[in-house]
Amino acid sequence: MSAEKLPPVYLGLPMWQHPWWPANWFQRSEARHQQLRFYSRHLNSVEGNTTFYSLPHEDAVHRWNDATDDAFSFTFKFNQLISHEKKLIHCEQDVAQQLHLLSPLKQKLGVVMLQLPASFGPAGLPLLADFLRALPRTTQYAVEVRHHEFFAKGDAERALNQLLIQQHVNRVIMDTRALFSGPTTSDIVADVRQKKPRVPVNVIATGTAPVVRFVGNDNEQDNARCLTPWVSKIHQWRTEGRSPYLFIHRPDNKDAPWLAQQFVDLYNQRHPAHALADIGIHHTPDQNTLF
């Protein structure tokens, strides 16, 4: 299969703006006020976590659309009112409202993710099935679970995976192995370790847009060791006709672009005929650089 025929890899970060980036990544002063526009020149997706906490104003959605080209793919989470407060029950109007709000993005709305709480276990699968069946098929969806039984390779996990396969919904894969490797090196690392789930990395593609959330730490060796296996898996998914999403986190996400560049370098060294677009980072900046 030629490089032109392989589906894209959607590579992104958990945010599109950070006060450190205009000077140290974009290297353009005007990027301070146009960060999404500059971000989208280097990466083709973003993990939109903000919608989990609050929905944007419709004017903001139109600005996001205007700032990006047609190849860019947004992902957003369903609001916590749907997933955590109403627990997927009697939330049809809330779902419709959020999807309508995001509809101006049209084909740029790549995946909408449902993040379920750790308390959502196997007993909730019938509710999840009803929820997924009711979703309009105008976009792709992904589900992130955190209950331990969904990682035990038993009946509960098989039932979850089968449901997602039947509904053509992607399972979010959380990879926090690098984050939890080695000693705690800073208060930021300690804080992120408290917030992120430490779950097994059960790799499965239940839909055509597998979603991987990779959380690194501040040790480059740990990051490279845990990131390198994703090169082969991402490429395998592409050859199967899937369009994978890979979102790169660091304890302090100001450093996340450099880890994303590391993945691009690893992938392009292994698969030069199917190379990913360079992010434009060729050295690690001085961490003491003042903005």
JSON list of N, CA and C in Angstrom, two decimals, residues 38-87:
[
{"chain": "A", "resi": 38, "resn": "PHE", "atom": "N", "xyz": [-1.65, 28.63, 15.08]},
{"chain": "A", "resi": 38, "resn": "PHE", "atom": "CA", "xyz": [-0.26, 28.19, 14.99]},
{"chain": "A", "resi": 38, "resn": "PHE", "atom": "C", "xyz": [-0.13, 26.72, 15.37]},
{"chain": "A", "resi": 39, "resn": "TYR", "atom": "N", "xyz": [-0.85, 26.31, 16.41]},
{"chain": "A", "resi": 39, "resn": "TYR", "atom": "CA", "xyz": [-0.83, 24.90, 16.82]},
{"chain": "A", "resi": 39, "resn": "TYR", "atom": "C", "xyz": [-1.22, 24.00, 15.65]},
{"chain": "A", "resi": 40, "resn": "SER", "atom": "N", "xyz": [-2.28, 24.37, 14.94]},
{"chain": "A", "resi": 40, "resn": "SER", "atom": "CA", "xyz": [-2.79, 23.50, 13.86]},
{"chain": "A", "resi": 40, "resn": "SER", "atom": "C", "xyz": [-1.88, 23.47, 12.65]},
{"chain": "A", "resi": 41, "resn": "ARG", "atom": "N", "xyz": [-0.88, 24.32, 12.60]},
{"chain": "A", "resi": 41, "resn": "ARG", "atom": "CA", "xyz": [0.12, 24.24, 11.54]},
{"chain": "A", "resi": 41, "resn": "ARG", "atom": "C", "xyz": [1.12, 23.12, 11.79]},
{"chain": "A", "resi": 42, "resn": "HIS", "atom": "N", "xyz": [1.20, 22.68, 13.05]},
{"chain": "A", "resi": 42, "resn": "HIS", "atom": "CA", "xyz": [2.21, 21.69, 13.44]},
{"chain": "A", "resi": 42, "resn": "HIS", "atom": "C", "xyz": [1.60, 20.34, 13.81]},
{"chain": "A", "resi": 43, "resn": "LEU", "atom": "N", "xyz": [0.39, 20.33, 14.35]},
{"chain": "A", "resi": 43, "resn": "LEU", "atom": "CA", "xyz": [-0.28, 19.10, 14.75]},
{"chain": "A", "resi": 43, "resn": "LEU", "atom": "C", "xyz": [-1.69, 19.10, 14.15]},
{"chain": "A", "resi": 44, "resn": "ASN", "atom": "N", "xyz": [-2.21, 17.90, 13.89]},
{"chain": "A", "resi": 44, "resn": "ASN", "atom": "CA", "xyz": [-3.49, 17.83, 13.17]},
{"chain": "A", "resi": 44, "resn": "ASN", "atom": "C", "xyz": [-4.67, 17.41, 14.05]},
{"chain": "A", "resi": 45, "resn": "SER", "atom": "N", "xyz": [-4.47, 17.39, 15.38]},
{"chain": "A", "resi": 45, "resn": "SER", "atom": "CA", "xyz": [-5.57, 17.08, 16.27]},
{"chain": "A", "resi": 45, "resn": "SER", "atom": "C", "xyz": [-5.29, 17.67, 17.65]},
{"chain": "A", "resi": 46, "resn": "VAL", "atom": "N", "xyz": [-6.32, 17.65, 18.50]},
{"chain": "A", "resi": 46, "resn": "VAL", "atom": "CA", "xyz": [-6.18, 18.10, 19.88]},
{"chain": "A", "resi": 46, "resn": "VAL", "atom": "C", "xyz": [-7.19, 17.35, 20.71]},
{"chain": "A", "resi": 47, "resn": "GLU", "atom": "N", "xyz": [-6.81, 17.06, 21.94]},
{"chain": "A", "resi": 47, "resn": "GLU", "atom": "CA", "xyz": [-7.71, 16.38, 22.88]},
{"chain": "A", "resi": 47, "resn": "GLU", "atom": "C", "xyz": [-8.43, 17.46, 23.69]},
{"chain": "A", "resi": 48, "resn": "GLY", "atom": "N", "xyz": [-9.70, 17.70, 23.35]},
{"chain": "A", "resi": 48, "resn": "GLY", "atom": "CA", "xyz": [-10.44, 18.79, 23.97]},
{"chain": "A", "resi": 48, "resn": "GLY", "atom": "C", "xyz": [-11.05, 18.38, 25.29]},
{"chain": "A", "resi": 49, "resn": "ASN", "atom": "N", "xyz": [-10.30, 18.52, 26.37]},
{"chain": "A", "resi": 49, "resn": "ASN", "atom": "CA", "xyz": [-10.79, 18.12, 27.68]},
{"chain": "A", "resi": 49, "resn": "ASN", "atom": "C", "xyz": [-11.73, 19.15, 28.31]},
{"chain": "A", "resi": 50, "resn": "THR", "atom": "N", "xyz": [-11.71, 20.38, 27.81]},
{"chain": "A", "resi": 50, "resn": "THR", "atom": "CA", "xyz": [-12.45, 21.44, 28.49]},
{"chain": "A", "resi": 50, "resn": "THR", "atom": "C", "xyz": [-13.95, 21.20, 28.47]},
{"chain": "A", "resi": 51, "resn": "THR", "atom": "N", "xyz": [-14.46, 20.53, 27.43]},
{"chain": "A", "resi": 51, "resn": "THR", "atom": "CA", "xyz": [-15.91, 20.31, 27.36]},
{"chain": "A", "resi": 51, "resn": "THR", "atom": "C", "xyz": [-16.40, 19.35, 28.43]},
{"chain": "A", "resi": 52, "resn": "PHE", "atom": "N", "xyz": [-15.50, 18.61, 29.05]},
{"chain": "A", "resi": 52, "resn": "PHE", "atom": "CA", "xyz": [-15.90, 17.74, 30.17]},
{"chain": "A", "resi": 52, "resn": "PHE", "atom": "C", "xyz": [-16.40, 18.59, 31.34]},
{"chain": "A", "resi": 53, "resn": "TYR", "atom": "N", "xyz": [-15.79, 19.77, 31.51]},
{"chain": "A", "resi": 53, "resn": "TYR", "atom": "CA", "xyz": [-16.10, 20.62, 32.65]},
{"chain": "A", "resi": 53, "resn": "TYR", "atom": "C", "xyz": [-17.16, 21.67, 32.32]},
{"chain": "A", "resi": 54, "resn": "SER", "atom": "N", "xyz": [-17.11, 22.23, 31.13]},
{"chain": "A", "resi": 54, "resn": "SER", "atom": "CA", "xyz": [-18.11, 23.23, 30.74]},
{"chain": "A", "resi": 54, "resn": "SER", "atom": "C", "xyz": [-18.16, 23.31, 29.22]},
{"chain": "A", "resi": 55, "resn": "LEU", "atom": "N", "xyz": [-19.31, 23.66, 28.70]},
{"chain": "A", "resi": 55, "resn": "LEU", "atom": "CA", "xyz": [-19.48, 23.76, 27.25]},
{"chain": "A", "resi": 55, "resn": "LEU", "atom": "C", "xyz": [-19.11, 25.16, 26.79]},
{"chain": "A", "resi": 56, "resn": "PRO", "atom": "N", "xyz": [-18.51, 25.27, 25.61]},
{"chain": "A", "resi": 56, "resn": "PRO", "atom": "CA", "xyz": [-18.10, 26.58, 25.11]},
{"chain": "A", "resi": 56, "resn": "PRO", "atom": "C", "xyz": [-19.29, 27.37, 24.58]},
{"chain": "A", "resi": 57, "resn": "HIS", "atom": "N", "xyz": [-19.10, 28.65, 24.41]},
{"chain": "A", "resi": 57, "resn": "HIS", "atom": "CA", "xyz": [-20.10, 29.47, 23.74]},
{"chain": "A", "resi": 57, "resn": "HIS", "atom": "C", "xyz": [-20.05, 29.17, 22.24]},
{"chain": "A", "resi": 58, "resn": "GLU", "atom": "N", "xyz": [-21.17, 29.29, 21.56]},
{"chain": "A", "resi": 58, "resn": "GLU", "atom": "CA", "xyz": [-21.21, 28.95, 20.14]},
{"chain": "A", "resi": 58, "resn": "GLU", "atom": "C", "xyz": [-20.27, 29.82, 19.32]},
{"chain": "A", "resi": 59, "resn": "ASP", "atom": "N", "xyz": [-20.02, 31.06, 19.74]},
{"chain": "A", "resi": 59, "resn": "ASP", "atom": "CA", "xyz": [-19.08, 31.91, 19.01]},
{"chain": "A", "resi": 59, "resn": "ASP", "atom": "C", "xyz": [-17.67, 31.31, 19.04]},
{"chain": "A", "resi": 60, "resn": "ALA", "atom": "N", "xyz": [-17.32, 30.69, 20.16]},
{"chain": "A", "resi": 60, "resn": "ALA", "atom": "CA", "xyz": [-15.99, 30.08, 20.27]},
{"chain": "A", "resi": 60, "resn": "ALA", "atom": "C", "xyz": [-15.84, 28.93, 19.29]},
{"chain": "A", "resi": 61, "resn": "VAL", "atom": "N", "xyz": [-16.88, 28.13, 19.12]},
{"chain": "A", "resi": 61, "resn": "VAL", "atom": "CA", "xyz": [-16.83, 27.01, 18.19]},
{"chain": "A", "resi": 61, "resn": "VAL", "atom": "C", "xyz": [-16.59, 27.51, 16.77]},
{"chain": "A", "resi": 62, "resn": "HIS", "atom": "N", "xyz": [-17.25, 28.59, 16.40]},
{"chain": "A", "resi": 62, "resn": "HIS", "atom": "CA", "xyz": [-17.04, 29.16, 15.06]},
{"chain": "A", "resi": 62, "resn": "HIS", "atom": "C", "xyz": [-15.62, 29.69, 14.91]},
{"chain": "A", "resi": 63, "resn": "ARG", "atom": "N", "xyz": [-15.06, 30.27, 15.96]},
{"chain": "A", "resi": 63, "resn": "ARG", "atom": "CA", "xyz": [-13.67, 30.75, 15.89]},
{"chain": "A", "resi": 63, "resn": "ARG", "atom": "C", "xyz": [-12.71, 29.58, 15.72]},
{"chain": "A", "resi": 64, "resn": "TRP", "atom": "N", "xyz": [-12.97, 28.47, 16.42]},
{"chain": "A", "resi": 64, "resn": "TRP", "atom": "CA", "xyz": [-12.12, 27.30, 16.27]},
{"chain": "A", "resi": 64, "resn": "TRP", "atom": "C", "xyz": [-12.15, 26.78, 14.83]},
{"chain": "A", "resi": 65, "resn": "ASN", "atom": "N", "xyz": [-13.33, 26.77, 14.27]},
{"chain": "A", "resi": 65, "resn": "ASN", "atom": "CA", "xyz": [-13.47, 26.31, 12.89]},
{"chain": "A", "resi": 65, "resn": "ASN", "atom": "C", "xyz": [-12.70, 27.21, 11.94]},
{"chain": "A", "resi": 66, "resn": "ASP", "atom": "N", "xyz": [-12.80, 28.53, 12.13]},
{"chain": "A", "resi": 66, "resn": "ASP", "atom": "CA", "xyz": [-12.13, 29.48, 11.25]},
{"chain": "A", "resi": 66, "resn": "ASP", "atom": "C", "xyz": [-10.62, 29.42, 11.38]},
{"chain": "A", "resi": 67, "resn": "ALA", "atom": "N", "xyz": [-10.12, 29.00, 12.55]},
{"chain": "A", "resi": 67, "resn": "ALA", "atom": "CA", "xyz": [-8.68, 29.01, 12.80]},
{"chain": "A", "resi": 67, "resn": "ALA", "atom": "C", "xyz": [-7.96, 27.79, 12.25]},
{"chain": "A", "resi": 68, "resn": "THR", "atom": "N", "xyz": [-8.69, 26.79, 11.78]},
{"chain": "A", "resi": 68, "resn": "THR", "atom": "CA", "xyz": [-8.09, 25.52, 11.37]},
{"chain": "A", "resi": 68, "resn": "THR", "atom": "C", "xyz": [-8.49, 25.17, 9.95]},
{"chain": "A", "resi": 69, "resn": "ASP", "atom": "N", "xyz": [-7.64, 24.38, 9.28]},
{"chain": "A", "resi": 69, "resn": "ASP", "atom": "CA", "xyz": [-7.99, 23.96, 7.93]},
{"chain": "A", "resi": 69, "resn": "ASP", "atom": "C", "xyz": [-8.77, 22.66, 7.96]},
{"chain": "A", "resi": 70, "resn": "ASP", "atom": "N", "xyz": [-9.19, 22.21, 6.80]},
{"chain": "A", "resi": 70, "resn": "ASP", "atom": "CA", "xyz": [-10.10, 21.06, 6.72]},
{"chain": "A", "resi": 70, "resn": "ASP", "atom": "C", "xyz": [-9.47, 19.75, 7.18]},
{"chain": "A", "resi": 71, "resn": "ALA", "atom": "N", "xyz": [-8.15, 19.66, 7.22]},
{"chain": "A", "resi": 71, "resn": "ALA", "atom": "CA", "xyz": [-7.49, 18.42, 7.62]},
{"chain": "A", "resi": 71, "resn": "ALA", "atom": "C", "xyz": [-7.38, 18.27, 9.12]},
{"chain": "A", "resi": 72, "resn": "PHE", "atom": "N", "xyz": [-7.73, 19.31, 9.87]},
{"chain": "A", "resi": 72, "resn": "PHE", "atom": "CA", "xyz": [-7.60, 19.26, 11.32]},
{"chain": "A", "resi": 72, "resn": "PHE", "atom": "C", "xyz": [-8.78, 18.49, 11.92]},
{"chain": "A", "resi": 73, "resn": "SER", "atom": "N", "xyz": [-8.51, 17.75, 13.01]},
{"chain": "A", "resi": 73, "resn": "SER", "atom": "CA", "xyz": [-9.55, 16.93, 13.64]},
{"chain": "A", "resi": 73, "resn": "SER", "atom": "C", "xyz": [-9.60, 17.22, 15.14]},
{"chain": "A", "resi": 74, "resn": "PHE", "atom": "N", "xyz": [-10.73, 17.78, 15.58]},
{"chain": "A", "resi": 74, "resn": "PHE", "atom": "CA", "xyz": [-10.94, 18.01, 17.01]},
{"chain": "A", "resi": 74, "resn": "PHE", "atom": "C", "xyz": [-11.50, 16.76, 17.67]},
{"chain": "A", "resi": 75, "resn": "THR", "atom": "N", "xyz": [-11.10, 16.52, 18.90]},
{"chain": "A", "resi": 75, "resn": "THR", "atom": "CA", "xyz": [-11.81, 15.56, 19.75]},
{"chain": "A", "resi": 75, "resn": "THR", "atom": "C", "xyz": [-12.27, 16.31, 20.98]},
{"chain": "A", "resi": 76, "resn": "PHE", "atom": "N", "xyz": [-13.44, 15.96, 21.46]},
{"chain": "A", "resi": 76, "resn": "PHE", "atom": "CA", "xyz": [-13.97, 16.57, 22.67]},
{"chain": "A", "resi": 76, "resn": "PHE", "atom": "C", "xyz": [-14.60, 15.49, 23.53]},
{"chain": "A", "resi": 77, "resn": "LYS", "atom": "N", "xyz": [-14.65, 15.75, 24.84]},
{"chain": "A", "resi": 77, "resn": "LYS", "atom": "CA", "xyz": [-15.30, 14.83, 25.75]},
{"chain": "A", "resi": 77, "resn": "LYS", "atom": "C", "xyz": [-16.75, 15.24, 25.98]},
{"chain": "A", "resi": 78, "resn": "PHE", "atom": "N", "xyz": [-17.60, 14.24, 26.15]},
{"chain": "A", "resi": 78, "resn": "PHE", "atom": "CA", "xyz": [-18.94, 14.53, 26.62]},
{"chain": "A", "resi": 78, "resn": "PHE", "atom": "C", "xyz": [-18.84, 15.19, 28.00]},
{"chain": "A", "resi": 79, "resn": "ASN", "atom": "N", "xyz": [-19.73, 16.14, 28.24]},
{"chain": "A", "resi": 79, "resn": "ASN", "atom": "CA", "xyz": [-19.73, 16.85, 29.50]},
{"chain": "A", "resi": 79, "resn": "ASN", "atom": "C", "xyz": [-19.98, 15.91, 30.68]},
{"chain": "A", "resi": 80, "resn": "GLN", "atom": "N", "xyz": [-19.39, 16.23, 31.81]},
{"chain": "A", "resi": 80, "resn": "GLN", "atom": "CA", "xyz": [-19.51, 15.39, 33.01]},
{"chain": "A", "resi": 80, "resn": "GLN", "atom": "C", "xyz": [-20.95, 15.28, 33.51]},
{"chain": "A", "resi": 81, "resn": "LEU", "atom": "N", "xyz": [-21.81, 16.22, 33.14]},
{"chain": "A", "resi": 81, "resn": "LEU", "atom": "CA", "xyz": [-23.22, 16.10, 33.49]},
{"chain": "A", "resi": 81, "resn": "LEU", "atom": "C", "xyz": [-23.80, 14.81, 32.92]},
{"chain": "A", "resi": 82, "resn": "ILE", "atom": "N", "xyz": [-23.36, 14.44, 31.74]},
{"chain": "A", "resi": 82, "resn": "ILE", "atom": "CA", "xyz": [-23.85, 13.24, 31.07]},
{"chain": "A", "resi": 82, "resn": "ILE", "atom": "C", "xyz": [-23.23, 11.98, 31.67]},
{"chain": "A", "resi": 83, "resn": "SER", "atom": "N", "xyz": [-21.92, 11.99, 31.84]},
{"chain": "A", "resi": 83, "resn": "SER", "atom": "CA", "xyz": [-21.20, 10.77, 32.21]},
{"chain": "A", "resi": 83, "resn": "SER", "atom": "C", "xyz": [-21.14, 10.53, 33.72]},
{"chain": "A", "resi": 84, "resn": "HIS", "atom": "N", "xyz": [-21.02, 11.59, 34.51]},
{"chain": "A", "resi": 84, "resn": "HIS", "atom": "CA", "xyz": [-20.79, 11.43, 35.94]},
{"chain": "A", "resi": 84, "resn": "HIS", "atom": "C", "xyz": [-21.99, 11.79, 36.82]},
{"chain": "A", "resi": 85, "resn": "GLU", "atom": "N", "xyz": [-22.74, 12.80, 36.41]},
{"chain": "A", "resi": 85, "resn": "GLU", "atom": "CA", "xyz": [-23.87, 13.22, 37.24]},
{"chain": "A", "resi": 85, "resn": "GLU", "atom": "C", "xyz": [-25.14, 12.44, 36.90]},
{"chain": "A", "resi": 86, "resn": "LYS", "atom": "N", "xyz": [-25.51, 12.43, 35.63]},
{"chain": "A", "resi": 86, "resn": "LYS", "atom": "CA", "xyz": [-26.71, 11.69, 35.22]},
{"chain": "A", "resi": 86, "resn": "LYS", "atom": "C", "xyz": [-26.41, 10.22, 34.93]},
{"chain": "A", "resi": 87, "resn": "LYS", "atom": "N", "xyz": [-25.12, 9.89, 34.82]},
{"chain": "A", "resi": 87, "resn": "LYS", "atom": "CA", "xyz": [-24.69, 8.49, 34.64]},
{"chain": "A", "resi": 87, "resn": "LYS", "atom": "C", "xyz": [-25.40, 7.81, 33.46]}
]
